[in-house]
Structure formats: structure tokens, C-alpha cells
Amino acid sequence: DAVNSYIDTPEHLAKFAPDLRYVPLTEYPPNYQSARGELVEMQEKLKNTIALVTKGNLTGAGVDILAIVPRTTVAGRVVVQTLQNHGEMSMKAMRCENAHLEILYSLGSCDIMIGMALAGRMGAITVAQIQILEDMRDAEQQFKELLRAMPEDLNG
């Protein structure tokens, strides 16, 4: 977040890092309910991605992971920040933050392993699938934990 002012527009990026291609920043959900809805969508998208890995479509799964991670990151931040701002929700905020970080860890691990598998550095595809699916299922469990910890209705 501290570097946003350097990369928020194509002009700023060209000034500070002329060799990089501009990619717009991921927009944050406007409120808690939108963030919660987005996390539910990302959980569903992850289930579809697990099916891709099971079928051996690692390229498609990799593209999906690259779409899921930034949306999960910003939606999770909105949820945690909102809960932290409600003093009586501090324990829920902590549970949500832990689950959110575990999701991001597992998805990051999946991303790395998919890249290695596509480069042929993990041996047979079946071995790669097993390892990737393990981390995807961990992320799926953490999504469940995150959604369980989040209150259904909260004005933020």
C-alpha cells in the first residue's frame, strides 16, 4: 500500500519504473457485505479450479489462481479491517485474519507449484497434481473457516 502513489497511474509508473508495464491496481470492495460476497465467489471459483487440476489442466488452474489471489487479498483486508474497527469483534477479526493469511499462503504455494509443474520440474503430472491439490484443499478449508468466523450481517 505504501508504493501505491508510485504505481497508481501509467504516468507515475513510467516515471519511477519505465521498463514495467502498467497494470491497474485491484479495486477494494466498498463495504463489508460486498467483501463477504466476493469471498464467497472466490471460494466457489476455487472449487472450480480444483476440478481443473484434477483433470490435469494446470494452465487453466494457474490462470484461475492468478485471478483469485488479488480479489481474495483485497476482500479479506476489508473484512479484517471492518471487524477490527468494531471493538467487540476483535476475536473474530483475529480468527478472520489468521484464516485469510492461511488462504493466501496456500494459494501462493499452489501458484508456485503450478509454475514448477508447467516447467517440468516436478516430475510426472500426477505427482504435481497431488501436491497442488493438497494445498488447494487447505485453502478451501481456510475459506470455510474464514466464512464461519465472519458475521453474516455487519454494517461497515
Short mmCIF file of N, CA and C in Angstrom, two decimals:
data_model
loop_
_atom_site.label_atom_id
_atom_site.label_comp_id
_atom_site.label_asym_id
_atom_site.label_seq_id
_atom_site.Cartn_x
_atom_site.Cartn_y
_atom_site.Cartn_z
N ASP A 1 0.81 -1.19 0.00
CA ASP A 1 0.00 0.00 0.00
C ASP A 1 0.86 1.26 0.00
N ALA A 2 2.05 1.18 0.56
CA ALA A 2 2.92 2.36 0.63
C ALA A 2 3.45 2.77 -0.73
N VAL A 3 3.50 1.85 -1.68
CA VAL A 3 4.03 2.17 -3.01
C VAL A 3 2.95 2.59 -3.99
N ASN A 4 1.69 2.56 -3.57
CA ASN A 4 0.59 2.86 -4.49
C ASN A 4 0.77 4.18 -5.23
N SER A 5 1.25 5.20 -4.57
CA SER A 5 1.39 6.50 -5.23
C SER A 5 2.44 6.48 -6.34
N TYR A 6 3.31 5.50 -6.34
CA TYR A 6 4.32 5.38 -7.39
C TYR A 6 3.81 4.59 -8.60
N ILE A 7 2.78 3.79 -8.39
CA ILE A 7 2.32 2.90 -9.47
C ILE A 7 0.83 3.03 -9.77
N ASP A 8 0.18 4.08 -9.25
CA ASP A 8 -1.28 4.19 -9.39
C ASP A 8 -1.73 4.64 -10.78
N THR A 9 -0.86 5.22 -11.57
CA THR A 9 -1.21 5.62 -12.93
C THR A 9 -0.08 5.21 -13.88
N PRO A 10 -0.39 5.08 -15.15
CA PRO A 10 0.68 4.74 -16.11
C PRO A 10 1.80 5.79 -16.12
N GLU A 11 1.43 7.05 -15.92
CA GLU A 11 2.43 8.12 -15.92
C GLU A 11 3.39 8.00 -14.74
N HIS A 12 2.82 7.73 -13.53
CA HIS A 12 3.68 7.57 -12.35
C HIS A 12 4.60 6.37 -12.52
N LEU A 13 4.06 5.27 -13.01
CA LEU A 13 4.89 4.08 -13.20
C LEU A 13 6.00 4.34 -14.21
N ALA A 14 5.68 5.02 -15.31
CA ALA A 14 6.68 5.32 -16.33
C ALA A 14 7.80 6.20 -15.77
N LYS A 15 7.44 7.07 -14.84
CA LYS A 15 8.43 7.96 -14.23
C LYS A 15 9.38 7.19 -13.31
N PHE A 16 8.85 6.26 -12.49
CA PHE A 16 9.65 5.58 -11.50
C PHE A 16 10.19 4.22 -11.96
N ALA A 17 9.51 3.59 -12.90
CA ALA A 17 9.94 2.27 -13.39
C ALA A 17 9.56 2.15 -14.88
N PRO A 18 10.30 2.83 -15.74
CA PRO A 18 9.91 2.91 -17.15
C PRO A 18 9.87 1.57 -17.89
N ASP A 19 10.54 0.55 -17.40
CA ASP A 19 10.57 -0.74 -18.10
C ASP A 19 9.40 -1.64 -17.75
N LEU A 20 8.59 -1.26 -16.77
CA LEU A 20 7.47 -2.10 -16.35
C LEU A 20 6.19 -1.72 -17.10
N ARG A 21 5.35 -2.71 -17.31
CA ARG A 21 4.05 -2.50 -17.94
C ARG A 21 3.03 -2.17 -16.86
N TYR A 22 2.21 -1.16 -17.12
CA TYR A 22 1.20 -0.73 -16.15
C TYR A 22 0.06 -1.74 -16.09
N VAL A 23 -0.31 -2.12 -14.88
CA VAL A 23 -1.48 -2.95 -14.62
C VAL A 23 -2.29 -2.21 -13.56
N PRO A 24 -3.56 -1.94 -13.83
CA PRO A 24 -4.35 -1.20 -12.83
C PRO A 24 -4.39 -1.91 -11.48
N LEU A 25 -4.43 -1.12 -10.42
CA LEU A 25 -4.49 -1.67 -9.08
C LEU A 25 -5.83 -2.36 -8.87
N THR A 26 -5.84 -3.38 -8.05
CA THR A 26 -7.07 -4.11 -7.73
C THR A 26 -7.94 -3.22 -6.85
N GLU A 27 -9.18 -3.04 -7.26
CA GLU A 27 -10.12 -2.20 -6.50
C GLU A 27 -10.60 -2.94 -5.26
N TYR A 28 -10.69 -2.23 -4.17
CA TYR A 28 -11.20 -2.79 -2.92
C TYR A 28 -12.73 -2.80 -2.95
N PRO A 29 -13.35 -3.82 -2.37
CA PRO A 29 -14.81 -3.79 -2.25
C PRO A 29 -15.21 -2.59 -1.40
N PRO A 30 -16.38 -1.99 -1.69
CA PRO A 30 -16.75 -0.75 -0.99
C PRO A 30 -17.16 -0.95 0.46
N ASN A 31 -17.56 -2.17 0.85
CA ASN A 31 -18.01 -2.37 2.22
C ASN A 31 -17.89 -3.85 2.61
N TYR A 32 -18.20 -4.10 3.85
CA TYR A 32 -18.08 -5.45 4.43
C TYR A 32 -18.93 -6.46 3.66
N GLN A 33 -20.18 -6.12 3.39
CA GLN A 33 -21.08 -7.08 2.73
C GLN A 33 -20.58 -7.44 1.34
N SER A 34 -20.09 -6.44 0.60
CA SER A 34 -19.53 -6.72 -0.73
C SER A 34 -18.30 -7.61 -0.63
N ALA A 35 -17.46 -7.33 0.36
CA ALA A 35 -16.25 -8.13 0.56
C ALA A 35 -16.63 -9.57 0.91
N ARG A 36 -17.61 -9.73 1.76
CA ARG A 36 -18.06 -11.08 2.14
C ARG A 36 -18.58 -11.83 0.91
N GLY A 37 -19.40 -11.14 0.11
CA GLY A 37 -19.91 -11.76 -1.11
C GLY A 37 -18.81 -12.15 -2.07
N GLU A 38 -17.80 -11.32 -2.16
CA GLU A 38 -16.69 -11.62 -3.05
C GLU A 38 -15.89 -12.83 -2.55
N LEU A 39 -15.73 -12.94 -1.25
CA LEU A 39 -15.03 -14.11 -0.71
C LEU A 39 -15.81 -15.40 -0.98
N VAL A 40 -17.12 -15.32 -0.91
CA VAL A 40 -17.94 -16.49 -1.24
C VAL A 40 -17.74 -16.86 -2.71
N GLU A 41 -17.71 -15.85 -3.60
CA GLU A 41 -17.46 -16.09 -5.02
C GLU A 41 -16.09 -16.73 -5.24
N MET A 42 -15.08 -16.22 -4.55
CA MET A 42 -13.72 -16.76 -4.72
C MET A 42 -13.64 -18.19 -4.21
N GLN A 43 -14.39 -18.51 -3.16
CA GLN A 43 -14.43 -19.89 -2.68
C GLN A 43 -15.02 -20.80 -3.76
N GLU A 44 -16.08 -20.36 -4.41
CA GLU A 44 -16.69 -21.15 -5.49
C GLU A 44 -15.72 -21.29 -6.67
N LYS A 45 -15.03 -20.21 -6.98
CA LYS A 45 -14.07 -20.25 -8.09
C LYS A 45 -12.94 -21.24 -7.76
N LEU A 46 -12.54 -21.28 -6.49
CA LEU A 46 -11.50 -22.23 -6.09
C LEU A 46 -11.99 -23.67 -6.29
N LYS A 47 -13.24 -23.94 -5.98
CA LYS A 47 -13.78 -25.28 -6.20
C LYS A 47 -13.70 -25.67 -7.67
N ASN A 48 -14.00 -24.72 -8.56
CA ASN A 48 -13.88 -24.98 -10.00
C ASN A 48 -12.43 -25.20 -10.40
N THR A 49 -11.54 -24.49 -9.75
CA THR A 49 -10.10 -24.61 -10.05
C THR A 49 -9.58 -25.97 -9.60
N ILE A 50 -10.09 -26.47 -8.49
CA ILE A 50 -9.71 -27.82 -8.04
C ILE A 50 -10.08 -28.84 -9.10
N ALA A 51 -11.24 -28.66 -9.70
CA ALA A 51 -11.67 -29.57 -10.78
C ALA A 51 -10.72 -29.50 -11.97
N LEU A 52 -10.22 -28.32 -12.29
CA LEU A 52 -9.26 -28.18 -13.40
C LEU A 52 -7.98 -28.95 -13.11
N VAL A 53 -7.48 -28.83 -11.88
CA VAL A 53 -6.25 -29.54 -11.51
C VAL A 53 -6.49 -31.05 -11.58
N THR A 54 -7.63 -31.49 -11.09
CA THR A 54 -7.96 -32.92 -11.12
C THR A 54 -7.95 -33.45 -12.54
N LYS A 55 -8.41 -32.63 -13.50
CA LYS A 55 -8.44 -33.03 -14.92
C LYS A 55 -7.08 -32.86 -15.60
N GLY A 56 -6.12 -32.25 -14.90
CA GLY A 56 -4.79 -32.07 -15.47
C GLY A 56 -4.60 -30.76 -16.21
N ASN A 57 -5.57 -29.86 -16.14
CA ASN A 57 -5.47 -28.57 -16.81
C ASN A 57 -4.78 -27.56 -15.89
N LEU A 58 -3.46 -27.68 -15.79
CA LEU A 58 -2.71 -26.82 -14.88
C LEU A 58 -2.62 -25.39 -15.39
N THR A 59 -2.62 -25.20 -16.70
CA THR A 59 -2.57 -23.84 -17.24
C THR A 59 -3.83 -23.08 -16.85
N GLY A 60 -4.99 -23.70 -17.05
CA GLY A 60 -6.25 -23.07 -16.66
C GLY A 60 -6.32 -22.82 -15.17
N ALA A 61 -5.82 -23.78 -14.39
CA ALA A 61 -5.81 -23.62 -12.93
C ALA A 61 -4.91 -22.46 -12.52
N GLY A 62 -3.77 -22.34 -13.18
CA GLY A 62 -2.85 -21.24 -12.88
C GLY A 62 -3.47 -19.88 -13.16
N VAL A 63 -4.17 -19.79 -14.28
CA VAL A 63 -4.85 -18.53 -14.62
C VAL A 63 -5.91 -18.22 -13.57
N ASP A 64 -6.66 -19.23 -13.16
CA ASP A 64 -7.68 -19.02 -12.12
C ASP A 64 -7.06 -18.55 -10.81
N ILE A 65 -5.97 -19.18 -10.41
CA ILE A 65 -5.29 -18.79 -9.15
C ILE A 65 -4.86 -17.33 -9.23
N LEU A 66 -4.34 -16.94 -10.39
CA LEU A 66 -3.91 -15.55 -10.55
C LEU A 66 -5.07 -14.56 -10.51
N ALA A 67 -6.28 -15.04 -10.75
CA ALA A 67 -7.47 -14.19 -10.63
C ALA A 67 -8.01 -14.20 -9.20
N ILE A 68 -7.89 -15.33 -8.53
CA ILE A 68 -8.44 -15.49 -7.18
C ILE A 68 -7.62 -14.72 -6.14
N VAL A 69 -6.30 -14.78 -6.23
CA VAL A 69 -5.44 -14.22 -5.19
C VAL A 69 -5.65 -12.71 -4.96
N PRO A 70 -5.61 -11.87 -5.99
CA PRO A 70 -5.77 -10.44 -5.68
C PRO A 70 -7.16 -10.09 -5.14
N ARG A 71 -8.19 -10.74 -5.64
CA ARG A 71 -9.55 -10.47 -5.15
C ARG A 71 -9.70 -10.93 -3.71
N THR A 72 -9.14 -12.09 -3.40
CA THR A 72 -9.19 -12.60 -2.02
C THR A 72 -8.39 -11.69 -1.09
N THR A 73 -7.28 -11.19 -1.57
CA THR A 73 -6.43 -10.31 -0.77
C THR A 73 -7.19 -9.05 -0.37
N VAL A 74 -7.77 -8.35 -1.35
CA VAL A 74 -8.42 -7.08 -1.02
C VAL A 74 -9.72 -7.30 -0.24
N ALA A 75 -10.49 -8.31 -0.60
CA ALA A 75 -11.74 -8.57 0.13
C ALA A 75 -11.45 -8.96 1.57
N GLY A 76 -10.43 -9.79 1.77
CA GLY A 76 -10.05 -10.18 3.12
C GLY A 76 -9.58 -9.01 3.95
N ARG A 77 -8.85 -8.10 3.33
CA ARG A 77 -8.39 -6.91 4.06
C ARG A 77 -9.56 -6.06 4.51
N VAL A 78 -10.56 -5.91 3.64
CA VAL A 78 -11.74 -5.11 4.02
C VAL A 78 -12.46 -5.76 5.20
N VAL A 79 -12.62 -7.08 5.15
CA VAL A 79 -13.29 -7.79 6.23
C VAL A 79 -12.53 -7.63 7.55
N VAL A 80 -11.25 -7.89 7.53
CA VAL A 80 -10.45 -7.81 8.76
C VAL A 80 -10.45 -6.38 9.30
N GLN A 81 -10.26 -5.40 8.44
CA GLN A 81 -10.25 -4.00 8.88
C GLN A 81 -11.58 -3.60 9.50
N THR A 82 -12.67 -4.01 8.86
CA THR A 82 -14.00 -3.68 9.39
C THR A 82 -14.22 -4.30 10.76
N LEU A 83 -13.84 -5.56 10.90
CA LEU A 83 -14.01 -6.23 12.20
C LEU A 83 -13.11 -5.61 13.27
N GLN A 84 -11.91 -5.21 12.89
CA GLN A 84 -11.02 -4.57 13.85
C GLN A 84 -11.56 -3.22 14.32
N ASN A 85 -12.29 -2.55 13.44
CA ASN A 85 -12.86 -1.25 13.79
C ASN A 85 -14.06 -1.36 14.72
N HIS A 86 -14.63 -2.57 14.81
CA HIS A 86 -15.73 -2.83 15.76
C HIS A 86 -15.08 -3.50 16.98
N GLY A 87 -14.88 -2.73 18.03
CA GLY A 87 -14.16 -3.20 19.21
C GLY A 87 -14.61 -4.54 19.74
N GLU A 88 -15.91 -4.79 19.72
CA GLU A 88 -16.42 -6.06 20.25
C GLU A 88 -16.15 -7.23 19.32
N MET A 89 -15.59 -6.99 18.17
CA MET A 89 -15.33 -8.05 17.19
C MET A 89 -13.85 -8.41 17.09
N SER A 90 -13.05 -8.04 18.08
CA SER A 90 -11.60 -8.22 17.97
C SER A 90 -11.19 -9.69 17.83
N MET A 91 -11.86 -10.59 18.56
CA MET A 91 -11.51 -12.01 18.45
C MET A 91 -11.91 -12.57 17.08
N LYS A 92 -13.06 -12.14 16.57
CA LYS A 92 -13.48 -12.56 15.23
C LYS A 92 -12.50 -12.02 14.20
N ALA A 93 -12.06 -10.78 14.40
CA ALA A 93 -11.08 -10.18 13.49
C ALA A 93 -9.80 -11.00 13.45
N MET A 94 -9.37 -11.46 14.62
CA MET A 94 -8.14 -12.26 14.69
C MET A 94 -8.32 -13.60 13.97
N ARG A 95 -9.46 -14.25 14.20
CA ARG A 95 -9.74 -15.53 13.51
C ARG A 95 -9.78 -15.33 12.01
N CYS A 96 -10.43 -14.26 11.58
CA CYS A 96 -10.54 -13.98 10.15
C CYS A 96 -9.18 -13.67 9.54
N GLU A 97 -8.40 -12.88 10.26
CA GLU A 97 -7.07 -12.53 9.75
C GLU A 97 -6.20 -13.78 9.60
N ASN A 98 -6.23 -14.67 10.59
CA ASN A 98 -5.44 -15.90 10.51
C ASN A 98 -5.88 -16.77 9.34
N ALA A 99 -7.19 -16.95 9.17
CA ALA A 99 -7.70 -17.75 8.07
C ALA A 99 -7.35 -17.11 6.73
N HIS A 100 -7.48 -15.79 6.66
CA HIS A 100 -7.15 -15.06 5.43
C HIS A 100 -5.69 -15.26 5.04
N LEU A 101 -4.80 -15.13 6.01
CA LEU A 101 -3.37 -15.32 5.73
C LEU A 101 -3.07 -16.76 5.31
N GLU A 102 -3.74 -17.72 5.93
CA GLU A 102 -3.55 -19.12 5.55
C GLU A 102 -4.04 -19.39 4.13
N ILE A 103 -5.15 -18.76 3.75
CA ILE A 103 -5.64 -18.90 2.37
C ILE A 103 -4.59 -18.39 1.40
N LEU A 104 -4.08 -17.19 1.67
CA LEU A 104 -3.10 -16.59 0.77
C LEU A 104 -1.82 -17.42 0.71
N TYR A 105 -1.41 -17.97 1.84
CA TYR A 105 -0.23 -18.84 1.87
C TYR A 105 -0.46 -20.07 0.98
N SER A 106 -1.59 -20.72 1.15
CA SER A 106 -1.89 -21.94 0.38
C SER A 106 -2.00 -21.64 -1.11
N LEU A 107 -2.67 -20.54 -1.45
CA LEU A 107 -2.82 -20.19 -2.87
C LEU A 107 -1.47 -19.81 -3.48
N GLY A 108 -0.64 -19.13 -2.71
CA GLY A 108 0.70 -18.79 -3.20
C GLY A 108 1.52 -20.04 -3.45
N SER A 109 1.41 -21.00 -2.57
CA SER A 109 2.10 -22.26 -2.74
C SER A 109 1.61 -22.98 -4.00
N CYS A 110 0.28 -22.96 -4.22
CA CYS A 110 -0.29 -23.56 -5.43
C CYS A 110 0.27 -22.90 -6.67
N ASP A 111 0.34 -21.59 -6.65
CA ASP A 111 0.84 -20.83 -7.80
C ASP A 111 2.28 -21.25 -8.13
N ILE A 112 3.10 -21.35 -7.12
CA ILE A 112 4.50 -21.74 -7.33
C ILE A 112 4.59 -23.16 -7.87
N MET A 113 3.83 -24.07 -7.27
CA MET A 113 3.89 -25.47 -7.72
C MET A 113 3.34 -25.64 -9.14
N ILE A 114 2.31 -24.89 -9.48
CA ILE A 114 1.78 -24.96 -10.85
C ILE A 114 2.84 -24.49 -11.83
N GLY A 115 3.51 -23.40 -11.50
CA GLY A 115 4.59 -22.90 -12.35
C GLY A 115 5.70 -23.92 -12.51
N MET A 116 6.08 -24.57 -11.42
CA MET A 116 7.13 -25.59 -11.49
C MET A 116 6.67 -26.78 -12.32
N ALA A 117 5.41 -27.19 -12.14
CA ALA A 117 4.90 -28.33 -12.90
C ALA A 117 4.86 -28.02 -14.39
N LEU A 118 4.42 -26.81 -14.73
CA LEU A 118 4.37 -26.44 -16.15
C LEU A 118 5.76 -26.34 -16.77
N ALA A 119 6.75 -26.06 -15.95
CA ALA A 119 8.13 -26.00 -16.43
C ALA A 119 8.79 -27.38 -16.43
N GLY A 120 8.05 -28.40 -15.96
CA GLY A 120 8.57 -29.77 -15.96
C GLY A 120 9.52 -30.08 -14.81
N ARG A 121 9.47 -29.30 -13.74
CA ARG A 121 10.40 -29.50 -12.62
C ARG A 121 9.80 -30.29 -11.47
N MET A 122 8.62 -30.88 -11.67
CA MET A 122 8.01 -31.66 -10.59
C MET A 122 7.81 -33.11 -10.99
N GLY A 123 8.43 -33.52 -12.06
CA GLY A 123 8.29 -34.91 -12.49
C GLY A 123 6.96 -35.15 -13.17
N ALA A 124 6.39 -36.31 -12.91
CA ALA A 124 5.14 -36.71 -13.56
C ALA A 124 4.00 -35.79 -13.14
N ILE A 125 3.06 -35.60 -14.05
CA ILE A 125 1.92 -34.72 -13.80
C ILE A 125 1.10 -35.18 -12.60
N THR A 126 1.01 -36.47 -12.38
CA THR A 126 0.22 -36.99 -11.27
C THR A 126 0.81 -36.56 -9.94
N VAL A 127 2.12 -36.58 -9.83
CA VAL A 127 2.78 -36.15 -8.60
C VAL A 127 2.49 -34.67 -8.35
N ALA A 128 2.58 -33.88 -9.42
CA ALA A 128 2.30 -32.44 -9.30
C ALA A 128 0.85 -32.21 -8.89
N GLN A 129 -0.07 -32.93 -9.50
CA GLN A 129 -1.49 -32.78 -9.17
C GLN A 129 -1.74 -33.06 -7.70
N ILE A 130 -1.15 -34.11 -7.19
CA ILE A 130 -1.37 -34.48 -5.79
C ILE A 130 -0.89 -33.37 -4.86
N GLN A 131 0.29 -32.85 -5.12
CA GLN A 131 0.83 -31.80 -4.26
C GLN A 131 0.03 -30.50 -4.37
N ILE A 132 -0.36 -30.15 -5.58
CA ILE A 132 -1.15 -28.93 -5.79
C ILE A 132 -2.51 -29.07 -5.13
N LEU A 133 -3.14 -30.21 -5.31
CA LEU A 133 -4.46 -30.43 -4.72
C LEU A 133 -4.44 -30.37 -3.20
N GLU A 134 -3.35 -30.82 -2.61
CA GLU A 134 -3.23 -30.76 -1.15
C GLU A 134 -3.31 -29.31 -0.67
N ASP A 135 -2.56 -28.42 -1.32
CA ASP A 135 -2.60 -27.00 -0.93
C ASP A 135 -3.93 -26.35 -1.28
N MET A 136 -4.53 -26.77 -2.38
CA MET A 136 -5.84 -26.21 -2.75
C MET A 136 -6.90 -26.62 -1.73
N ARG A 137 -6.82 -27.83 -1.27
CA ARG A 137 -7.80 -28.27 -0.26
C ARG A 137 -7.56 -27.56 1.07
N ASP A 138 -6.29 -27.27 1.37
CA ASP A 138 -6.01 -26.46 2.56
C ASP A 138 -6.66 -25.07 2.42
N ALA A 139 -6.51 -24.47 1.25
CA ALA A 139 -7.11 -23.15 1.01
C ALA A 139 -8.63 -23.23 1.11
N GLU A 140 -9.20 -24.30 0.60
CA GLU A 140 -10.64 -24.49 0.66
C GLU A 140 -11.11 -24.58 2.12
N GLN A 141 -10.38 -25.31 2.94
CA GLN A 141 -10.72 -25.41 4.37
C GLN A 141 -10.61 -24.06 5.06
N GLN A 142 -9.59 -23.30 4.71
CA GLN A 142 -9.42 -21.98 5.32
C GLN A 142 -10.51 -21.01 4.87
N PHE A 143 -10.97 -21.14 3.63
CA PHE A 143 -12.10 -20.34 3.18
C PHE A 143 -13.32 -20.64 4.06
N LYS A 144 -13.54 -21.94 4.32
CA LYS A 144 -14.66 -22.32 5.18
C LYS A 144 -14.50 -21.71 6.58
N GLU A 145 -13.29 -21.77 7.11
CA GLU A 145 -13.01 -21.21 8.43
C GLU A 145 -13.24 -19.69 8.42
N LEU A 146 -12.78 -19.03 7.40
CA LEU A 146 -12.95 -17.59 7.29
C LEU A 146 -14.42 -17.22 7.26
N LEU A 147 -15.19 -17.90 6.44
CA LEU A 147 -16.61 -17.59 6.31
C LEU A 147 -17.38 -17.93 7.57
N ARG A 148 -16.95 -18.98 8.28
CA ARG A 148 -17.57 -19.33 9.57
C ARG A 148 -17.31 -18.24 10.60
N ALA A 149 -16.12 -17.68 10.58
CA ALA A 149 -15.74 -16.67 11.58
C ALA A 149 -16.39 -15.31 11.30
N MET A 150 -16.78 -15.08 10.06
CA MET A 150 -17.35 -13.79 9.69
C MET A 150 -18.82 -13.69 10.05
N PRO A 151 -19.22 -12.61 10.72
CA PRO A 151 -20.65 -12.42 10.98
C PRO A 151 -21.40 -12.26 9.66
N GLU A 152 -22.62 -12.80 9.63
CA GLU A 152 -23.45 -12.70 8.41
C GLU A 152 -23.77 -11.26 8.08
N ASP A 153 -24.14 -10.50 9.08
CA ASP A 153 -24.62 -9.14 8.86
C ASP A 153 -23.83 -8.19 9.75
N LEU A 154 -23.16 -7.25 9.11
CA LEU A 154 -22.38 -6.27 9.85
C LEU A 154 -22.32 -5.01 9.01
N ASN A 155 -22.66 -3.91 9.57
CA ASN A 155 -22.58 -2.65 8.83
C ASN A 155 -21.18 -2.12 8.94
N GLY A 156 -20.54 -1.85 7.83
CA GLY A 156 -19.17 -1.36 7.86
C GLY A 156 -18.99 -0.41 6.82
#
